[in-house]
Amino acid sequence: MPTIDALANRLNEYLDTDQINLVRRAYYYAEQAHDGQSRRSGEPYITHPLAVANILAEMHMDHQSLMAAMLHDVIEDTAIAKNHIDKQFGGTVADLVDGVSKLTHLEFETKAEEQAENFQKMALAMAQDIRVILVKLSDRLHNMRTLGPLRPEKRRRIARETLDIYAPIALRLGLNDFRIELEDLCMRAIHPMRAERIESAINQRRGNRKQLVARIEQALSDHLMAESLPGRVMGREKHLASIYNKMKEQGKSLSEILDVYAFRIVTNSVDSCYRILGSVHNFYKPMPNRFKDYIAIPKVNGYQSLHTTLIGMNGVPIEVQIRTEDMEEMANNGIAAHWLYKTNEGDDASIPQSRARMWVQGLLEMQNQAGNPLEFIENVKIDLFPDEIYVFTPKGKIMELPKGATAVDFAYAVHTDVGNACVGCMINKKVAPLSRPLESGDSIKIITAPGAHPNGAWLSFVVTGKARSAIRHYLKNRRRNDSEELGRRLLDKALQDFNTSIDQLDEDLIADYLAEDEAENLSGLLEEIGLGHRMAYLVARRLVNPEAEQVHAEDAMTIGGNEGMVLSYAKCCRPIPGDPIVGVISAGKGMVIHYDGCRNISDLKEDQDRLIHLKWDKELHGEFLVELRVEVKNQRGVIAKIASAIALADASIESINVLEKDASTGQIQLTIAVSGRLHLSDVMKRVRKMKELIKVSRVRG
Ligand code: MN
């Protein structure tokens, strides 16, 4: 049975004593934490983390990964919390353990293939440190090796998940040895009978094969030698899962596959690869259409090799793979290859993500020697340095979003209607702000309300094009509707002077006018009026008989306060309900409402066409800003007193500005929000009650 001492011995090869002692400490800590727990097989639980650490030691992983391996089930299965591990072993190890636990928590439900791929990406995106994935894969490998005592359904379920998620992750990271073992173990768990049949067939043929394999191997070696080509020749056995997949996918019989002999030639350079290829093609006849150049065009996981099939003596098919030592290393150990032989490099190499980068870099260099690396590099980059996040919908579907995406982006990704009606969100079952950036693994629920509208402020935090354009589109439309509505009211108001209205006008009359005026249609015309590009009065006069007598109506247009974006209140005089008001149409801005006595509009008084007489709607609700100037005796805390007097009158203060101050008096300007003149007089009454008050007045422009 493996022991910590045996592991420590092994670690002597590549770790220093301090590091080995840390691994030991993590072991003893975990042993105590799992005390009394046992595995299904009856063994003490600690045998599992120890075995996981052993798998990582084979790859020469660093001491922190090994410590995390020892502790990987501690948070999950015992009462110990992350911060305890942090205190004992430091933040890095605690983060690794926490990362592994999070992956363990992910539940994989849907079977769809696309879903599985997103899930793999999600797992990679969640692991901010690539070592989390390596520990998790080792954990899964050991669990797969020890499935035996479990019930068959449970074995199958775990194997299915391994096949869908973890074997492909190993493939993506180039961890081929991992992948092959995982796939074979899965095959045995899912199809035990078929696996047994294939294995016994392999065993039966092994005797005969052995001789033939040795003969071909020797012949190839001799040939290389004679040609002075460097390279070692190895016979290789096909693994169980790949035999089974070939049978299933290519419809081949077991003997068709087993009667093929497979070899690998590993050499020193890319150049030698091609020369060896040429040479073996001379030696044995190649089968047509079976040659593949994965050196020039690598597989998406970075795999590189030349593949060819030859026809050997007596017509025996011989598959040959030709590659360099580097390619061989990458093909077997992928990203872990960088830990295997390069443990004591400079500082840079000790940071896991930079090792990952080195791995990518290494592959890139190899590929630059021959071939187009782009597709592959894109693939690996996405996996290791993700620009995407992966989150769950309430139904467990996985959605891909760009990094930094928020719940609003998510809502629009689900459907534009969901985005438009979104009012709030729950992230991992807790209410959260819509602006919070989501993280991989989050599950998101959007709260919608009928009649809700997108908020212009969302534009400041959404990151997806879809959300951005949908919000803009909505706002633009709303602006257009508002303009059109205002234009209709302005035109109707103007038409009143002619004792008619838009609805009463003859349709042909309108059509003639539109044609003559080159307006697109009636709503376009109304919008133009609403935006102030055309004068309502002039349009009205031309619409009806131009000779008709002009009559000024008594009725003014009513302002309800909810006209929207094309109606605004002048900042110079800040009119509030109760004040006499007039509207001024200005180009592009729609209508601006001024106090009737505002100095800024006195020039316009002659130009009646641009002024619209208005009155406030009786039912008006809302908040309007006014400015007050307060003169007070200068006493301690006087500003606070003013503020509280205003608050007592239920008005809110938008800004306070001290204009002048000397030893005895002070002048203060305030902007406050009130509902109208009555409210304002109430506020002023309260301020006047202050004994420090000298004078209070409303300021207009
Ligand atoms: Mn485990």
XYZ file of C-alpha atoms and ligand atoms in Angstrom:
702
model
C 0.000 0.000 0.000
C 1.366 3.470 -0.890
C 2.537 5.543 2.055
C 3.509 9.153 2.590
C 7.105 8.008 3.138
C 7.202 6.318 -0.229
C 5.813 9.459 -1.842
C 8.331 11.650 -0.004
C 11.114 9.449 -1.342
C 9.867 9.874 -4.816
C 9.603 13.647 -4.406
C 13.303 13.757 -3.500
C 13.955 13.486 -7.207
C 12.713 16.972 -7.952
C 11.580 18.892 -4.843
C 13.688 20.295 -2.011
C 13.319 19.229 1.616
C 11.276 22.242 2.739
C 8.756 21.635 -0.008
C 8.552 17.898 0.757
C 7.919 18.729 4.407
C 5.040 20.984 3.428
C 3.533 18.132 1.420
C 3.939 15.893 4.483
C 2.219 18.454 6.696
C -0.706 18.660 4.290
C -0.910 14.865 4.366
C -1.039 14.687 8.176
C -3.578 17.486 8.293
C -5.827 15.679 5.799
C -5.346 12.358 7.574
C -6.658 13.901 10.763
C -9.492 15.735 9.026
C -10.707 12.533 7.340
C -10.148 10.458 10.462
C -12.857 7.832 10.808
C -14.008 8.181 7.196
C -13.469 5.355 4.790
C -13.897 4.713 1.094
C -16.446 2.306 -0.376
C -13.710 -0.317 -0.550
C -13.270 -0.114 3.231
C -9.843 1.519 3.020
C -9.212 4.632 5.142
C -10.242 7.743 3.228
C -6.746 9.249 3.256
C -5.608 6.614 0.729
C -7.541 8.536 -1.927
C -5.877 11.965 -1.565
C -2.515 10.219 -1.236
C -3.109 8.379 -4.499
C -4.142 11.628 -6.201
C -0.903 13.244 -5.012
C 1.010 10.274 -6.426
C -0.545 10.756 -9.845
C 0.526 14.404 -9.780
C 4.016 13.444 -8.612
C 4.381 11.309 -11.743
C 3.919 14.494 -13.742
C 6.451 16.263 -11.494
C 3.855 18.779 -10.368
C 4.977 21.393 -7.833
C 4.565 21.093 -4.059
C 1.507 23.359 -3.950
C -0.407 21.114 -6.341
C 0.550 18.105 -4.223
C -0.607 19.862 -1.050
C -3.881 20.758 -2.739
C -4.231 17.114 -3.773
C -3.858 16.011 -0.142
C -6.451 18.550 0.984
C -8.794 18.431 -2.011
C -11.732 16.755 -0.250
C -11.267 18.444 3.107
C -13.613 21.405 2.521
C -16.105 19.134 0.824
C -16.213 16.225 3.249
C -15.194 17.566 6.655
C -16.132 20.507 8.862
C -13.016 22.460 7.908
C -13.505 25.805 6.154
C -11.369 27.469 3.508
C -9.941 30.071 5.872
C -8.494 27.329 8.101
C -6.565 25.962 5.149
C -5.529 29.494 4.299
C -4.155 29.976 7.822
C -2.364 26.631 7.830
C -1.013 26.442 4.302
C -1.385 29.891 2.746
C -3.720 31.492 0.244
C -2.466 29.747 -2.899
C -3.094 26.252 -1.581
C -6.440 27.356 -0.113
C -7.476 28.766 -3.499
C -6.469 25.560 -5.254
C -8.478 23.445 -2.811
C -11.430 25.799 -3.102
C -11.229 25.691 -6.904
C -11.290 21.886 -6.911
C -14.264 21.867 -4.514
C -16.178 24.262 -6.777
C -15.666 21.968 -9.748
C -16.856 19.036 -7.656
C -20.035 20.976 -6.903
C -20.918 21.628 -10.515
C -23.691 19.372 -11.549
C -23.791 18.279 -15.089
C -27.305 17.473 -16.190
C -28.100 17.964 -19.822
C -26.803 15.440 -22.269
C -26.658 17.552 -25.406
C -23.233 17.578 -27.008
C -23.013 21.346 -27.348
C -23.938 21.565 -23.692
C -21.115 19.214 -22.742
C -18.638 21.327 -24.648
C -19.800 24.479 -22.907
C -19.521 22.666 -19.640
C -15.895 21.790 -20.350
C -15.223 25.423 -21.144
C -17.022 26.502 -18.006
C -14.852 24.217 -15.892
C -11.732 25.638 -17.501
C -12.940 29.209 -17.097
C -13.739 28.619 -13.438
C -10.294 27.307 -12.705
C -8.332 30.519 -12.571
C -5.218 28.457 -11.891
C -4.553 25.682 -14.392
C -3.327 23.474 -11.522
C -6.925 23.239 -10.293
C -7.742 21.318 -13.465
C -4.723 19.039 -13.102
C -5.660 18.183 -9.500
C -9.278 17.630 -10.517
C -8.284 15.363 -13.412
C -6.030 13.329 -11.105
C -8.866 13.085 -8.589
C -11.188 11.859 -11.303
C -8.591 9.414 -12.618
C -8.181 7.819 -9.215
C -11.935 7.642 -8.707
C -12.272 5.949 -12.080
C -9.533 3.473 -11.181
C -11.439 2.549 -8.020
C -15.020 2.381 -9.325
C -15.190 -1.337 -8.493
C -17.138 -1.308 -5.211
C -19.859 0.999 -6.557
C -23.246 -0.117 -7.901
C -23.294 -0.546 -11.697
C -25.666 2.420 -12.307
C -23.456 4.700 -10.291
C -20.360 3.430 -12.085
C -22.041 4.148 -15.404
C -23.143 7.619 -14.348
C -19.660 8.634 -13.222
C -18.126 7.109 -16.342
C -20.595 8.948 -18.570
C -19.710 12.256 -16.942
C -16.003 11.493 -17.252
C -16.417 10.738 -20.924
C -18.457 13.882 -21.570
C -16.417 16.319 -19.531
C -13.101 15.217 -18.131
C -11.634 13.107 -20.922
C -12.267 15.945 -23.424
C -10.666 18.445 -21.040
C -7.604 16.192 -20.867
C -7.655 16.096 -24.664
C -7.890 19.893 -24.909
C -4.888 20.279 -22.649
C -2.935 17.663 -24.565
C -2.829 15.290 -21.569
C -3.046 12.241 -23.751
C -1.931 9.616 -21.244
C -4.687 10.854 -18.941
C -7.241 10.826 -21.679
C -6.451 7.300 -22.854
C -6.623 5.851 -19.368
C -9.853 7.724 -18.593
C -11.463 6.554 -21.837
C -10.490 2.926 -21.270
C -11.796 2.979 -17.712
C -15.047 4.535 -18.945
C -15.373 1.899 -21.639
C -15.050 -0.847 -19.022
C -17.641 0.806 -16.777
C -20.197 1.553 -19.486
C -19.823 -1.556 -21.677
C -18.257 -4.180 -19.384
C -19.143 -7.123 -21.661
C -17.859 -5.580 -24.859
C -14.695 -4.415 -23.129
C -14.042 -7.913 -21.895
C -14.613 -9.419 -25.342
C -12.197 -6.997 -26.996
C -9.579 -7.482 -24.298
C -9.671 -11.254 -24.502
C -9.385 -11.059 -28.275
C -6.316 -8.852 -27.873
C -4.803 -11.281 -25.377
C -5.421 -14.271 -27.637
C -3.560 -12.684 -30.491
C -0.802 -11.282 -28.365
C 1.472 -14.324 -28.772
C 1.390 -14.333 -32.560
C 1.529 -10.606 -32.746
C 4.560 -10.278 -30.545
C 6.806 -12.058 -33.015
C 5.543 -10.181 -36.008
C 5.753 -6.817 -34.196
C 9.362 -7.538 -33.245
C 10.227 -8.468 -36.822
C 8.687 -5.339 -38.340
C 10.242 -3.164 -35.649
C 13.666 -4.604 -36.410
C 13.197 -4.198 -40.143
C 12.255 -0.541 -39.755
C 15.164 0.111 -37.377
C 17.650 -1.519 -39.718
C 16.305 0.458 -42.608
C 16.710 3.784 -40.775
C 20.214 2.799 -39.762
C 21.138 1.935 -43.341
C 19.864 5.307 -44.494
C 21.689 7.099 -41.633
C 18.437 8.538 -40.328
C 18.256 9.074 -36.544
C 15.159 7.677 -34.802
C 13.866 5.068 -32.401
C 11.103 2.715 -33.488
C 8.440 1.539 -31.030
C 5.630 -0.908 -31.498
C 2.461 0.438 -29.966
C -0.740 -1.124 -28.768
C -4.080 0.419 -29.535
C -6.095 1.263 -26.509
C -9.419 -0.275 -25.743
C -11.621 2.764 -26.280
C -10.023 3.656 -29.595
C -10.547 0.101 -30.899
C -14.171 0.216 -29.835
C -14.724 3.655 -31.382
C -13.168 2.518 -34.661
C -15.486 -0.478 -34.727
C -18.491 1.710 -34.067
C -17.621 4.693 -36.239
C -15.926 3.000 -39.183
C -17.997 -0.190 -39.038
C -14.875 -2.326 -38.955
C -14.690 -5.785 -37.456
C -12.502 -6.461 -34.472
C -9.997 -8.506 -36.477
C -9.785 -5.853 -39.193
C -8.563 -3.463 -36.533
C -6.412 -5.884 -34.593
C -4.652 -7.124 -37.718
C -3.183 -3.687 -38.221
C 0.261 -3.216 -36.735
C 1.102 0.148 -35.288
C 4.501 1.771 -34.833
C 5.913 5.078 -33.818
C 9.204 6.569 -34.932
C 10.554 9.362 -32.751
C 13.351 11.452 -34.175
C 15.352 14.641 -33.590
C 13.932 17.252 -35.964
C 11.024 18.146 -38.198
C 13.321 17.777 -41.157
C 14.141 14.197 -40.124
C 10.406 13.453 -39.820
C 9.853 14.176 -43.506
C 13.016 12.369 -44.564
C 12.019 9.308 -42.559
C 8.583 9.446 -44.118
C 10.051 9.487 -47.597
C 12.362 6.684 -46.713
C 9.707 4.325 -45.262
C 7.501 5.024 -48.265
C 10.365 3.665 -50.359
C 10.779 0.673 -48.105
C 7.176 -0.467 -47.856
C 4.487 0.514 -50.290
C 2.205 3.243 -48.808
C -1.561 2.783 -48.910
C -3.223 5.545 -50.944
C -5.184 8.270 -49.125
C -3.907 7.275 -45.722
C -1.191 9.888 -45.335
C -1.866 12.761 -42.893
C 0.448 15.665 -42.169
C -0.395 16.864 -38.663
C 2.939 18.641 -38.497
C 1.954 21.187 -41.115
C -1.660 21.237 -39.960
C -1.767 20.270 -36.282
C -4.889 18.986 -34.606
C -6.823 21.547 -32.606
C -5.242 20.467 -29.333
C -1.765 21.005 -30.735
C -1.082 17.371 -31.557
C 1.626 17.062 -34.214
C 2.807 14.010 -36.092
C 2.994 12.453 -39.540
C 0.643 9.504 -40.040
C 0.882 6.967 -42.818
C -0.178 3.383 -43.480
C 2.154 0.964 -45.281
C 1.670 -2.491 -46.706
C 4.228 -4.752 -45.096
C 5.365 -8.290 -45.777
C 2.533 -10.635 -46.724
C 0.243 -7.655 -47.151
C 0.101 -6.804 -43.437
C -1.059 -3.209 -42.916
C 1.402 -1.141 -40.857
C 0.414 2.201 -39.349
C 3.338 4.517 -38.699
C 3.448 7.765 -36.739
C 6.555 9.909 -37.147
C 7.328 12.814 -34.821
C 10.069 14.645 -32.921
C 10.917 14.109 -29.237
C 9.235 17.417 -28.380
C 6.095 16.423 -30.216
C 6.140 13.064 -28.470
C 6.408 14.785 -25.114
C 3.602 17.202 -25.944
C 1.463 14.422 -27.339
C 1.677 12.413 -24.140
C 1.759 14.999 -21.404
C 0.559 18.227 -22.992
C 0.541 21.098 -20.599
C 2.022 18.929 -17.849
C 5.160 18.432 -19.935
C 6.290 21.772 -18.635
C 6.343 20.516 -15.100
C 8.046 17.282 -15.997
C 11.485 18.489 -16.935
C 11.486 22.162 -16.199
C 10.830 22.386 -12.494
C 13.753 24.572 -11.542
C 13.619 27.322 -14.082
C 13.506 31.050 -13.441
C 10.828 32.887 -11.492
C 8.571 33.224 -14.464
C 8.166 29.509 -14.798
C 6.999 29.116 -11.229
C 3.769 30.967 -11.971
C 1.302 28.359 -13.231
C -0.381 30.584 -15.807
C 2.964 31.520 -17.251
C 3.772 27.833 -17.517
C 0.544 27.474 -19.418
C 1.680 30.310 -21.626
C 5.037 28.611 -22.097
C 3.238 25.501 -23.162
C 1.324 27.444 -25.771
C 4.524 29.223 -26.737
C 6.375 25.934 -27.080
C 3.718 24.525 -29.346
C 3.674 27.706 -31.342
C 7.403 27.516 -31.960
C 7.177 23.919 -33.039
C 4.414 24.788 -35.428
C 6.175 27.787 -36.836
C 8.730 25.404 -38.234
C 6.076 24.128 -40.571
C 2.465 24.993 -40.824
C -0.403 27.174 -39.845
C -0.884 27.429 -36.118
C -3.748 29.886 -36.036
C -6.710 27.611 -35.558
C -4.966 25.635 -32.895
C -3.663 28.639 -31.005
C -7.104 30.217 -30.968
C -8.474 27.027 -29.519
C -5.932 26.716 -26.748
C -5.999 30.390 -25.887
C -9.734 30.331 -25.400
C -9.371 27.457 -22.998
C -6.509 28.714 -20.909
C -6.998 32.441 -20.901
C -10.724 32.701 -21.368
C -12.363 35.880 -22.633
C -15.697 34.218 -22.056
C -17.681 33.298 -19.013
C -20.189 30.478 -18.775
C -23.323 30.787 -16.677
C -26.440 28.718 -16.025
C -30.009 29.609 -16.928
C -32.659 28.656 -14.333
C -33.271 25.466 -16.345
C -29.613 24.443 -16.157
C -28.698 25.392 -19.704
C -25.242 26.918 -20.103
C -24.864 30.259 -21.825
C -21.642 31.742 -23.078
C -21.091 35.467 -22.517
C -18.079 37.747 -22.862
C -16.061 38.472 -19.752
C -17.550 41.349 -17.742
C -21.103 40.602 -18.910
C -23.905 41.504 -16.499
C -27.394 40.165 -15.803
C -28.736 42.662 -18.360
C -26.465 41.152 -21.037
C -27.682 37.737 -19.957
C -31.340 38.856 -20.185
C -30.866 40.166 -23.718
C -28.965 37.015 -24.688
C -31.992 34.971 -23.597
C -34.414 37.145 -25.562
C -34.849 40.811 -26.430
C -38.251 40.816 -24.730
C -36.714 39.478 -21.534
C -34.082 42.215 -21.640
C -36.641 44.922 -22.301
C -38.894 43.818 -19.438
C -36.069 43.146 -16.992
C -36.322 44.876 -13.616
C -34.022 42.835 -11.392
C -32.058 39.631 -11.065
C -31.072 36.828 -8.741
C -27.507 35.523 -8.913
C -27.069 32.144 -7.237
C -30.521 32.551 -5.665
C -29.696 35.916 -4.101
C -30.995 39.271 -5.235
C -28.128 41.149 -6.878
C -27.629 44.436 -8.703
C -28.159 44.284 -12.467
C -24.775 45.897 -12.993
C -22.698 43.237 -11.222
C -20.306 41.398 -13.570
C -21.181 37.701 -13.702
C -18.720 34.898 -13.026
C -18.385 31.482 -14.594
C -20.585 28.949 -12.819
C -23.143 31.522 -11.618
C -26.774 30.680 -12.101
C -28.893 33.631 -13.154
C -32.597 34.292 -12.890
C -34.047 37.424 -14.443
C -37.005 39.139 -12.827
C -39.285 40.805 -15.356
C -42.323 43.030 -14.965
C -44.992 43.698 -17.565
C -44.716 47.229 -18.921
C -41.140 47.651 -17.710
C -38.727 49.545 -19.960
C -34.989 49.439 -20.545
C -33.070 52.029 -18.646
C -30.655 54.336 -20.456
C -28.221 53.955 -17.547
C -27.739 50.284 -18.489
C -25.653 51.470 -21.426
C -22.910 52.324 -18.961
C -22.359 48.706 -17.929
C -23.582 46.297 -20.601
C -20.827 44.697 -22.689
C -22.639 42.708 -25.379
C -23.526 44.243 -28.702
C -26.955 42.688 -28.537
C -27.888 44.374 -25.253
C -26.379 47.680 -26.322
C -28.193 47.880 -29.631
C -31.507 46.696 -28.160
C -31.403 49.367 -25.452
C -30.423 52.079 -27.972
C -33.139 50.964 -30.334
C -35.730 51.171 -27.585
C -34.626 54.621 -26.457
C -34.603 55.937 -29.998
C -38.099 54.638 -30.633
C -39.380 56.099 -27.453
C -37.936 59.451 -28.367
C -39.589 59.237 -31.741
C -42.977 58.327 -30.226
C -42.690 61.156 -27.747
C -41.863 63.648 -30.500
C -44.705 62.475 -32.644
C -47.140 62.726 -29.760
C -46.017 66.235 -28.907
C -46.154 67.219 -32.572
C -49.728 65.971 -32.777
C -50.747 68.061 -29.793
C -48.956 71.129 -31.092
C -50.553 70.820 -34.499
C -53.982 70.203 -33.006
C -53.516 73.234 -30.828
C -52.550 75.302 -33.858
C -55.476 73.893 -35.844
C -57.850 74.957 -33.074
C -57.203 78.534 -34.152
C -58.775 77.525 -37.436
C -61.618 75.710 -35.692
C -60.517 72.312 -36.838
C -58.275 69.401 -35.790
C -56.116 66.746 -37.414
C -58.938 64.195 -37.247
C -61.390 66.606 -38.859
C -59.075 67.444 -41.740
C -59.758 65.935 -45.115
C -57.332 63.072 -45.817
C -56.683 64.254 -49.352
C -55.776 67.668 -48.010
C -53.176 66.088 -45.761
C -51.847 63.904 -48.570
C -51.506 66.956 -50.858
C -49.679 68.818 -48.177
C -47.322 65.933 -47.476
C -46.500 65.604 -51.156
C -45.944 69.322 -51.566
C -43.843 69.552 -48.427
C -41.840 66.410 -49.189
C -42.704 64.907 -45.827
C -42.577 61.106 -45.726
C -45.882 60.568 -43.967
C -48.069 62.119 -41.318
C -46.165 60.701 -38.371
C -42.898 61.925 -39.877
C -44.415 65.382 -40.171
C -45.711 65.300 -36.594
C -42.297 64.178 -35.382
C -40.679 67.103 -37.189
C -43.115 69.465 -35.493
C -42.491 67.849 -32.119
C -38.741 68.221 -32.514
C -39.182 71.867 -33.458
C -37.974 71.545 -37.028
C -41.280 72.934 -38.295
C -43.671 75.503 -36.892
C -47.008 74.021 -35.961
C -48.787 77.276 -36.699
C -47.336 77.545 -40.208
C -48.171 73.945 -40.997
C -51.689 74.447 -39.682
C -52.183 77.568 -41.746
C -51.092 75.847 -44.917
C -53.155 72.786 -44.160
C -56.401 74.716 -43.939
C -57.465 77.531 -46.179
C -54.614 80.055 -46.050
C -57.112 82.927 -46.421
C -59.062 81.904 -43.343
C -59.180 84.366 -40.501
C -56.832 83.656 -37.634
C -58.513 83.332 -34.248
C -56.691 83.080 -30.952
C -58.292 80.481 -28.776
C -58.596 80.900 -25.060
C -57.700 77.305 -24.366
C -54.049 76.643 -23.758
C -52.382 73.293 -24.263
C -52.118 71.242 -21.115
C -48.799 69.989 -19.766
C -49.023 66.753 -17.817
C -45.354 66.427 -16.924
C -45.064 62.997 -18.553
C -44.465 64.067 -22.138
C -41.076 62.412 -22.005
C -37.833 63.257 -23.575
C -38.862 65.961 -26.006
C -40.256 68.203 -23.310
C -37.930 69.863 -20.871
C -38.015 72.584 -18.233
C -35.819 75.633 -18.642
C -32.954 75.784 -16.174
C -32.927 79.606 -16.188
C -36.315 80.116 -14.552
C -37.168 76.605 -13.314
C -40.964 76.728 -13.671
C -43.012 74.603 -11.261
C -46.696 73.671 -11.325
C -48.709 76.726 -10.406
C -46.426 79.149 -12.273
C -47.730 80.731 -15.467
C -45.804 79.069 -18.292
C -45.117 79.221 -21.993
C -43.479 76.702 -24.283
C -40.695 77.537 -26.702
C -39.986 75.241 -29.600
C -36.320 74.910 -30.318
C -34.800 72.947 -33.174
C -33.730 69.416 -32.247
C -34.680 69.752 -28.593
C -38.439 69.756 -28.792
C -40.295 72.047 -26.459
C -38.706 73.896 -23.557
C -41.058 75.232 -20.874
C -40.297 78.633 -19.355
C -41.826 80.784 -16.641
C -44.020 83.302 -18.418
C -41.975 86.175 -17.014
C -38.572 84.676 -17.761
C -36.167 87.302 -19.077
C -34.686 84.866 -21.589
C -37.897 84.733 -23.591
C -38.827 88.411 -23.508
C -37.364 88.804 -27.022
C -39.626 86.068 -28.308
C -42.774 87.731 -27.069
C -43.140 89.404 -30.474
C -42.723 86.117 -32.307
C -46.011 84.482 -31.347
C -45.439 81.553 -33.700
C -42.644 80.201 -31.590
C -44.401 80.619 -28.241
C -47.095 78.223 -27.149
C -49.411 79.134 -24.345
C -49.512 76.365 -21.834
C -51.182 75.473 -18.582
C -50.467 72.797 -16.042
C -52.578 69.689 -15.804
C -54.521 69.595 -12.522
C -53.623 65.957 -11.990
C -49.935 66.570 -12.367
C -47.551 64.598 -10.150
C -43.812 64.840 -10.036
C -40.820 66.647 -8.645
C -39.595 69.974 -9.949
C -36.433 71.799 -9.079
C -36.471 75.381 -7.804
C -33.739 77.628 -6.521
C -33.951 79.474 -3.214
C -31.684 82.103 -1.816
C -31.522 82.216 1.974
C -29.877 84.938 4.019
C -29.172 84.015 7.632
C -27.349 85.184 10.706
C -24.091 83.369 10.778
C -24.384 80.903 13.597
C -22.963 77.479 14.193
C -25.019 74.728 12.602
C -27.280 77.087 10.699
C -26.991 75.154 7.432
C -28.038 71.971 9.153
C -31.061 73.822 10.546
C -32.104 75.002 7.097
C -31.667 71.503 5.752
C -33.828 70.006 8.462
C -36.545 72.659 8.017
C -36.687 71.738 4.320
C -36.701 68.033 5.068
C -39.572 68.539 7.545
C -41.566 70.034 4.706
C -40.991 66.810 2.711
C -38.803 68.424 0.096
C -35.410 67.075 -0.891
C -32.271 69.134 -1.338
C -30.372 68.655 -4.593
C -27.531 71.045 -3.871
C -26.348 73.640 -1.378
C -23.992 76.435 -2.270
C -22.608 79.023 0.159
C -22.411 82.265 -1.816
C -21.125 84.764 0.699
C -20.154 84.589 4.253
C -18.798 87.042 6.757
C -18.650 87.151 10.529
C -22.301 88.014 11.014
C -24.330 86.852 7.976
C -24.266 84.230 5.284
C -25.971 83.860 1.887
C -26.852 80.370 0.790
C -28.260 79.170 -2.517
C -30.210 75.903 -2.506
C -31.718 73.774 -5.225
C -34.660 71.794 -3.881
C -37.253 69.481 -5.378
C -40.932 70.320 -4.823
C -44.202 69.169 -6.323
C -45.450 72.690 -7.086
C -46.138 76.175 -5.768
C -48.189 75.060 -2.764
C -45.423 72.752 -1.670
C -42.873 75.505 -2.179
C -44.771 77.976 -0.026
C -44.944 75.340 2.695
C -41.171 74.940 2.523
C -40.625 78.691 2.713
C -42.987 79.001 5.651
C -40.914 76.511 7.602
C -37.656 78.211 6.714
C -39.102 81.570 7.792
C -39.809 80.179 11.244
C -36.068 79.895 11.911
C -34.936 82.603 14.293
C -31.623 82.983 12.407
C -33.412 83.818 9.172
C -33.008 87.230 7.610
C -34.581 86.635 4.217
C -35.657 83.801 1.907
C -36.617 84.201 -1.753
C -37.079 82.167 -4.881
C -34.553 82.844 -7.641
C -35.561 82.962 -11.299
C -32.739 83.239 -13.756
Mn -11.560 13.230 -4.386
